[in-house]
C-alpha atoms as a PDB file:
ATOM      1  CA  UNK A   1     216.650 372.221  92.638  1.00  0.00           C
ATOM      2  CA  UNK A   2     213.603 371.507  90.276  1.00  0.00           C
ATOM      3  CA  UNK A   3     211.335 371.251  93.685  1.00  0.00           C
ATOM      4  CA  UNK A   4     212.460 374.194  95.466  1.00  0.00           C
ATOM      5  CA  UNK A   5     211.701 375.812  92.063  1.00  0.00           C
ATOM      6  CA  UNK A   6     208.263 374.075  91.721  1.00  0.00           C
ATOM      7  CA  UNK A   7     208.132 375.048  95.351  1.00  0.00           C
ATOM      8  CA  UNK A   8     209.179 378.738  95.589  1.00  0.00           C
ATOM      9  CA  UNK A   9     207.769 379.826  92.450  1.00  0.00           C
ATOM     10  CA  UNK A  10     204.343 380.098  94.324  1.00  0.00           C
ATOM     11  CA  UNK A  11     205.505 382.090  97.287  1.00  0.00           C
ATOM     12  CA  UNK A  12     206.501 385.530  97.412  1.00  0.00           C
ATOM     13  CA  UNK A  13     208.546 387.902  95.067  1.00  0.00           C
ATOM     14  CA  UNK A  14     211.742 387.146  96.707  1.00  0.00           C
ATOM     15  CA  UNK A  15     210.718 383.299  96.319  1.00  0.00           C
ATOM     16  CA  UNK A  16     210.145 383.726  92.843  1.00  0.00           C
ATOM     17  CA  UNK A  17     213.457 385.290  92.531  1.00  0.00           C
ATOM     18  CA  UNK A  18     215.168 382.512  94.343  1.00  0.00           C
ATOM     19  CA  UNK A  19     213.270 379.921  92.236  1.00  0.00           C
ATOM     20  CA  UNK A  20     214.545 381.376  89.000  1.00  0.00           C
ATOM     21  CA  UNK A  21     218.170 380.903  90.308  1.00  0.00           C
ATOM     22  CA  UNK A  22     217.337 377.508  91.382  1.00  0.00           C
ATOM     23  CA  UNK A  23     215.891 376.821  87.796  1.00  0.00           C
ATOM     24  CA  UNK A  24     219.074 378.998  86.379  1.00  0.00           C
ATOM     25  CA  UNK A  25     221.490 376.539  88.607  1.00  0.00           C
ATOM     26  CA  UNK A  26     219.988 372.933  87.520  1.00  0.00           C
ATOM     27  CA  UNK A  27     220.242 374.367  84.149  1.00  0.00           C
ATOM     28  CA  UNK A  28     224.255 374.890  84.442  1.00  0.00           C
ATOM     29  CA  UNK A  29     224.524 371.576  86.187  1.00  0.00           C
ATOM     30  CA  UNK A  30     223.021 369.748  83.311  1.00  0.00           C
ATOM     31  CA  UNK A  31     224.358 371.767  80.839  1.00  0.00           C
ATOM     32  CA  UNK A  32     227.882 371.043  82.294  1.00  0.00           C
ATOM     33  CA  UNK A  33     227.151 367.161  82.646  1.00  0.00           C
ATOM     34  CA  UNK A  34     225.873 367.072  78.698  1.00  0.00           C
ATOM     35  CA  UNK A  35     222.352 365.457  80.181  1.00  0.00           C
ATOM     36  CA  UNK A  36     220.311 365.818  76.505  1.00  0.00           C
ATOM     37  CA  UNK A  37     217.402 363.818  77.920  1.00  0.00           C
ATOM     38  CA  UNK A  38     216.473 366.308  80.974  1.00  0.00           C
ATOM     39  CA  UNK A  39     217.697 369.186  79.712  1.00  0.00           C
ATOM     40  CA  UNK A  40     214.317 369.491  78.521  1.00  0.00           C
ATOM     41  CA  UNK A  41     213.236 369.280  82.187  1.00  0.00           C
ATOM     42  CA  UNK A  42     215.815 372.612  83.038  1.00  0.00           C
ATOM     43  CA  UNK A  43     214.551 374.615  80.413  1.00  0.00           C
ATOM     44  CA  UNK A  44     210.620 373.523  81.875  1.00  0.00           C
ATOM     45  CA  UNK A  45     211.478 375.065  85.027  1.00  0.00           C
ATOM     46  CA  UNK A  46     213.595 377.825  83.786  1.00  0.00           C
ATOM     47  CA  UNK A  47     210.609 378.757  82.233  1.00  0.00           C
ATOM     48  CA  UNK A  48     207.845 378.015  84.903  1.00  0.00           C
ATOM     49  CA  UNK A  49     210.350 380.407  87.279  1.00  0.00           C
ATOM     50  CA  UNK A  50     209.994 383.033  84.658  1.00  0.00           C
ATOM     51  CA  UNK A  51     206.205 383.344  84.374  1.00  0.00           C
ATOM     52  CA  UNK A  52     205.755 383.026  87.901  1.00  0.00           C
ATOM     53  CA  UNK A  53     207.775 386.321  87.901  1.00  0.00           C
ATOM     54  CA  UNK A  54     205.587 387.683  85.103  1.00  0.00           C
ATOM     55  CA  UNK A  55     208.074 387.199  82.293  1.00  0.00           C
ATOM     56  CA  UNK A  56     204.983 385.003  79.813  1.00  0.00           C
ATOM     57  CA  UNK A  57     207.560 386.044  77.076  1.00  0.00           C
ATOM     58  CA  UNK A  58     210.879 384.563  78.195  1.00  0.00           C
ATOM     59  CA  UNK A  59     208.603 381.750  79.701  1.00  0.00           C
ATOM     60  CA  UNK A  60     207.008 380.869  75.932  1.00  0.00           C
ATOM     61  CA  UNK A  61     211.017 381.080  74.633  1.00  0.00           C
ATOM     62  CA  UNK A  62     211.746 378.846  77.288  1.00  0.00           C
ATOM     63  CA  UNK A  63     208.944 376.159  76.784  1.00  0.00           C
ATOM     64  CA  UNK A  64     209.464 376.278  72.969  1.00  0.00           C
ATOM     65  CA  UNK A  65     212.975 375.299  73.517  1.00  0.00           C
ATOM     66  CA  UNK A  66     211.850 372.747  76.123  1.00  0.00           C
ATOM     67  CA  UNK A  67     209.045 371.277  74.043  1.00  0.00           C
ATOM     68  CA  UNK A  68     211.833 370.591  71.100  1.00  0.00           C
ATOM     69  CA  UNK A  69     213.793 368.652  73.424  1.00  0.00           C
ATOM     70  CA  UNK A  70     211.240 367.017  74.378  1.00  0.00           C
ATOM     71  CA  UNK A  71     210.346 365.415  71.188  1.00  0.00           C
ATOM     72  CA  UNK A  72     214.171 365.454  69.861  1.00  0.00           C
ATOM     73  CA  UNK A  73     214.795 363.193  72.927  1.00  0.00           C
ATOM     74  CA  UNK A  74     211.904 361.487  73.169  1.00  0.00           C
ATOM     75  CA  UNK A  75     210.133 362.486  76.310  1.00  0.00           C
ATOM     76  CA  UNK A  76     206.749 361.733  76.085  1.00  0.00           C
ATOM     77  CA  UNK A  77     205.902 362.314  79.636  1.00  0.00           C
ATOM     78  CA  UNK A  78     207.234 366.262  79.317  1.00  0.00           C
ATOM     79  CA  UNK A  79     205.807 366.901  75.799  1.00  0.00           C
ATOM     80  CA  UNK A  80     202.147 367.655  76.952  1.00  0.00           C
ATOM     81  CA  UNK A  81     202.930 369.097  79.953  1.00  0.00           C
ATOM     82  CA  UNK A  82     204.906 372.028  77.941  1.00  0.00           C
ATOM     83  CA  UNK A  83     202.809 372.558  75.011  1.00  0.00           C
ATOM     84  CA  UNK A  84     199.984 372.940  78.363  1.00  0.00           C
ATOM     85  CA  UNK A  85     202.049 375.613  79.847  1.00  0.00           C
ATOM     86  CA  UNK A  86     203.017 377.068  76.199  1.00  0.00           C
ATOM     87  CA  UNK A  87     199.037 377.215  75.740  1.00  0.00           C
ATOM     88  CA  UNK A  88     199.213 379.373  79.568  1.00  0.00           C
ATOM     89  CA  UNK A  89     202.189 381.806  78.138  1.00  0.00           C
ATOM     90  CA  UNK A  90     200.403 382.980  74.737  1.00  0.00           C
ATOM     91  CA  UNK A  91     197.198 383.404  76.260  1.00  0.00           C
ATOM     92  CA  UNK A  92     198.947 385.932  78.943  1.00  0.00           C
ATOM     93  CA  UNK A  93     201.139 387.215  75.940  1.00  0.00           C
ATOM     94  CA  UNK A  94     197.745 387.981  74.037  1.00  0.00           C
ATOM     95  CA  UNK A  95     197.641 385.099  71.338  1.00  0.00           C
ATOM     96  CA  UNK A  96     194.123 382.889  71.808  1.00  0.00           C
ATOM     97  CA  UNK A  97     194.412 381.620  68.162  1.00  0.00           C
ATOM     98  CA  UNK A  98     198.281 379.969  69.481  1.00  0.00           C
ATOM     99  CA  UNK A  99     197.651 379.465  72.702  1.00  0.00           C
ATOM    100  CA  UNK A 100     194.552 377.451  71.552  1.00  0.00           C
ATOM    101  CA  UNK A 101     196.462 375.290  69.169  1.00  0.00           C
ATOM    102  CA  UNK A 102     198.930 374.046  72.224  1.00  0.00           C
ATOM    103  CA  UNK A 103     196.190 373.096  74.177  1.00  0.00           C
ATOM    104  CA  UNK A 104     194.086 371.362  71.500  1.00  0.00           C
ATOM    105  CA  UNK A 105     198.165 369.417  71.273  1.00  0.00           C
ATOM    106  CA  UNK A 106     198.879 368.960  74.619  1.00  0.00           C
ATOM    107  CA  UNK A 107     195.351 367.508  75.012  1.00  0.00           C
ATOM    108  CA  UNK A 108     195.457 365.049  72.161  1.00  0.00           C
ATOM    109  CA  UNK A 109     198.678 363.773  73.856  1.00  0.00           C
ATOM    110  CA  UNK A 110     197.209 363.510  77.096  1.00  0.00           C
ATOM    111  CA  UNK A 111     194.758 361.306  75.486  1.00  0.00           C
ATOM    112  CA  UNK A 112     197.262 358.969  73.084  1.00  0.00           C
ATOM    113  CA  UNK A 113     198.546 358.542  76.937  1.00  0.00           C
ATOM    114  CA  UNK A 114     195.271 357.446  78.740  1.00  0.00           C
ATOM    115  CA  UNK A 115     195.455 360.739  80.909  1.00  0.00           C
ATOM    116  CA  UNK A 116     191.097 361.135  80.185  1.00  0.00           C
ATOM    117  CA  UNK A 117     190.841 364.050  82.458  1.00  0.00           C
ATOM    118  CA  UNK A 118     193.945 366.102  81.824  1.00  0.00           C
ATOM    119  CA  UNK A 119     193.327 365.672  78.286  1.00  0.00           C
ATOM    120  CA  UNK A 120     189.493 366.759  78.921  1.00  0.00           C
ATOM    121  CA  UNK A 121     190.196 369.516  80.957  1.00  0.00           C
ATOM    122  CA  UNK A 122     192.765 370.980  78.147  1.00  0.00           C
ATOM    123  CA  UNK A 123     190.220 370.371  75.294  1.00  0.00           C
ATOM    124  CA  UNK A 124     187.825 372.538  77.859  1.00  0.00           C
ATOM    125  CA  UNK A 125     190.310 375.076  77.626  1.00  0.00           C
ATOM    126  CA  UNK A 126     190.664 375.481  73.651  1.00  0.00           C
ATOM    127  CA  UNK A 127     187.290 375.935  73.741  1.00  0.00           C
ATOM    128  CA  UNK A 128     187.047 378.373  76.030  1.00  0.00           C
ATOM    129  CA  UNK A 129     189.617 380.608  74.002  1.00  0.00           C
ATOM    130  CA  UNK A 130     187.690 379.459  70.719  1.00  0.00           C
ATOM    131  CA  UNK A 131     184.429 380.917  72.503  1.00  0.00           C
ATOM    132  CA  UNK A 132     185.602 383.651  73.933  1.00  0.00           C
ATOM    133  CA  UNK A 133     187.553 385.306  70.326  1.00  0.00           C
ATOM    134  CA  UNK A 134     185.428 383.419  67.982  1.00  0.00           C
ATOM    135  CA  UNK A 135     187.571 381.224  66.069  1.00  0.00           C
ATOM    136  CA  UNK A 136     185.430 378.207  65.559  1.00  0.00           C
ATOM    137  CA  UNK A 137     182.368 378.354  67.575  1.00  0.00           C
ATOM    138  CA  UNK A 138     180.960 375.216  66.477  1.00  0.00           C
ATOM    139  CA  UNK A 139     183.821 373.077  66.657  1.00  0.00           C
ATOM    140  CA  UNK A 140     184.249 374.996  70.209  1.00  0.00           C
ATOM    141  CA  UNK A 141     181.027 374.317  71.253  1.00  0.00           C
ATOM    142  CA  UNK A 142     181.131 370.690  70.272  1.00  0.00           C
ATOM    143  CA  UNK A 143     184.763 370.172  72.178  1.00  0.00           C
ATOM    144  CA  UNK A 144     183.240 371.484  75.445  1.00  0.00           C
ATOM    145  CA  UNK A 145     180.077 369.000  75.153  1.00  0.00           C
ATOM    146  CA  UNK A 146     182.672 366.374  74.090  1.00  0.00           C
ATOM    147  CA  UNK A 147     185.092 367.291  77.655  1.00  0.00           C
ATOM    148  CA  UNK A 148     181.773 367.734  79.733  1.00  0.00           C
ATOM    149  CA  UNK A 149     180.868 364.256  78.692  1.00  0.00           C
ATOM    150  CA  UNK A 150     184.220 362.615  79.767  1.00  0.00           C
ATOM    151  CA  UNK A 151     184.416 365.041  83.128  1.00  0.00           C
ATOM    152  CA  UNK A 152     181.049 363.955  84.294  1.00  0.00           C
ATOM    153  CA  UNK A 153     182.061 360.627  83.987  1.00  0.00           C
ATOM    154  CA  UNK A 154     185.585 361.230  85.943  1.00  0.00           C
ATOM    155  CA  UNK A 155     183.799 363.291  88.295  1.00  0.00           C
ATOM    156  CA  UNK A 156     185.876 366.158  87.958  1.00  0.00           C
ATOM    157  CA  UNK A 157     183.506 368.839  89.773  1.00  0.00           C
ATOM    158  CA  UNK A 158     185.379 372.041  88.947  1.00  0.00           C
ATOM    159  CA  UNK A 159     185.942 371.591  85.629  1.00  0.00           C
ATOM    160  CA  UNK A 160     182.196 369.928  84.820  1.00  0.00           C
ATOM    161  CA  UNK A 161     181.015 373.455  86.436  1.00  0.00           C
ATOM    162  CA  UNK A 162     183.465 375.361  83.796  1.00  0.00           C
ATOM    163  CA  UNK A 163     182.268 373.422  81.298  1.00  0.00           C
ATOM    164  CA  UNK A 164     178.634 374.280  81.773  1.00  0.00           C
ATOM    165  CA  UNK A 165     179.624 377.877  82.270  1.00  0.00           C
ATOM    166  CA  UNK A 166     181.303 377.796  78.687  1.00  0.00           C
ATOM    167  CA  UNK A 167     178.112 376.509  77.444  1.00  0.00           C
ATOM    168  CA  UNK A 168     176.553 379.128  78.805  1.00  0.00           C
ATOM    169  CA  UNK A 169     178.858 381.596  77.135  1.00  0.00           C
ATOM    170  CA  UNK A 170     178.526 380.192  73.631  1.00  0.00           C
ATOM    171  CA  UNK A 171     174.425 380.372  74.181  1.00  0.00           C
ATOM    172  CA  UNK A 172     174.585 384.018  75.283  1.00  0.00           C
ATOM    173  CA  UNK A 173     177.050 385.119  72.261  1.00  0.00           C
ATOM    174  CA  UNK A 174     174.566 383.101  69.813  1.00  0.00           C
ATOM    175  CA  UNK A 175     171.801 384.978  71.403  1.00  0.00           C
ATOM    176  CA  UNK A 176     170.345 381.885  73.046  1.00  0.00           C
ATOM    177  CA  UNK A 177     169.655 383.483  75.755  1.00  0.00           C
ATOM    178  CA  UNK A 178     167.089 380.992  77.437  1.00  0.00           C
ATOM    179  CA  UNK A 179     169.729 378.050  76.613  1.00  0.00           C
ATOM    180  CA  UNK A 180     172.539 380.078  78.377  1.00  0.00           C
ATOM    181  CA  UNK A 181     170.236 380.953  81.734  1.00  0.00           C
ATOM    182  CA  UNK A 182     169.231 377.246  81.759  1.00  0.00           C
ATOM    183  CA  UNK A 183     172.801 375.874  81.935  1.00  0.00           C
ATOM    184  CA  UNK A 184     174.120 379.068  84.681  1.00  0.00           C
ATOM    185  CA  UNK A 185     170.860 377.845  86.534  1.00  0.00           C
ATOM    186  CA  UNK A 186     171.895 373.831  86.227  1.00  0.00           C
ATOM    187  CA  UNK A 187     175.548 374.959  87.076  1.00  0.00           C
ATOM    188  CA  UNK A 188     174.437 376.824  90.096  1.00  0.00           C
ATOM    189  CA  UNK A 189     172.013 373.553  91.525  1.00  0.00           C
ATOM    190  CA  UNK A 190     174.727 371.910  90.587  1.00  0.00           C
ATOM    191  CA  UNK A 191     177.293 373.918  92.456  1.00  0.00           C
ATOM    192  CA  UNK A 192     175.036 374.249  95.655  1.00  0.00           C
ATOM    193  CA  UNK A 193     174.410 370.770  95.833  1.00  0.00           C
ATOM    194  CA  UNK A 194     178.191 369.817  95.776  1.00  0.00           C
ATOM    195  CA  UNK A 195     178.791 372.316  98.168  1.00  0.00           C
ATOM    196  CA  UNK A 196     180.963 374.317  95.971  1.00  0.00           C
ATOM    197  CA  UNK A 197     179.926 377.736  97.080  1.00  0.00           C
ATOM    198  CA  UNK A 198     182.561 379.709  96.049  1.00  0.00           C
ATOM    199  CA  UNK A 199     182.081 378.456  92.039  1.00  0.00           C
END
């Protein structure tokens, strides 16, 4: 039930629909067979059915509860993974400043775990919300060099090109305008040479 979830919660809105029951059935199944350790799990895709069906609200109620059962029971795996997607729900629900602070904890998890790009790619992220509303610049502008430092060495194309475009961003709001043209122009070379046309 959690893959057909994972599954049909991409497809279409009668897929999402069926992937929320899917979610809603595991739930009941593990409720009824008093499975604390991945209950955790049900209320994850209980929660991934809802946002796909544009419910960010019930989805952040959903993760919160997932993210303490998590850490009540000890899933390490599922922890970072949540507070990721809890980071995805109260950025659609309009809340950088929290939806910052779950990324900047999912990715310091990701890293106590040896996951270098996930955690990267998440610290990328909090910056990008720290950029965009202001909160921080500096310590914004300091995570992205930090994640494009650790991406470059992955070789993690798409996000090394979002990284450079952040840079960008944080130049042109300082008014450093020739420092924000140089890194859009290194991004596009950088792009074109990859063969990553559409970025």
């Amino acid at each position: 039930m959690f893959c057909l979830t994972d599954t049909l919660r991409t497809g279409t809105p009668a897929e999402r629909q069926e992937a929320g029951r899917h979610a809603a059935a595991a739930l009941t199944i593990l409720e009824e067979l008093q499975s604390e350790y991945n209950l955790p799990r049900a209320h994850y895709y209980v929660a991934a059915a809802a946002i796909a069906q544009g419910d960010a609200s019930g989805a952040a109620a959903w993760w919160t509860r997932a993210l303490e059962g998590a850490r009540q029971t000890g899933n390490g795996v599922l922890e970072p993974l949540v507070s990721m997607n809890l980071g995805v729900a109260y950025s659609a629900l309009g809340n950088p400043l929290l939806a910052s602070d779950y990324y900047q904890r999912s990715s310091r998890v990701y890293e106590a775990l040896g996951y270098e790009s996930r955690a990267a790619q998440l610290l990328a992220n909090s910056a990008a919300l720290a950029i965009e509303y202001g909160t921080s610049p500096q310590d914004a502008l300091r995570d992205v060099q930090n994640a494009l430092a650790v991406l470059e060495k992955l070789n993690d194309r798409n996000f090394e090109l979002f990284c450079r475009r952040l840079l960008a961003r944080y130049y042109r709001y300082a008014g450093r305008r020739s420092d924000a043209e140089r890194e859009l122009h290194g991004a596009i070379a950088l792009a074109n040479e990859r063969d990553q046309n559409d970025e």
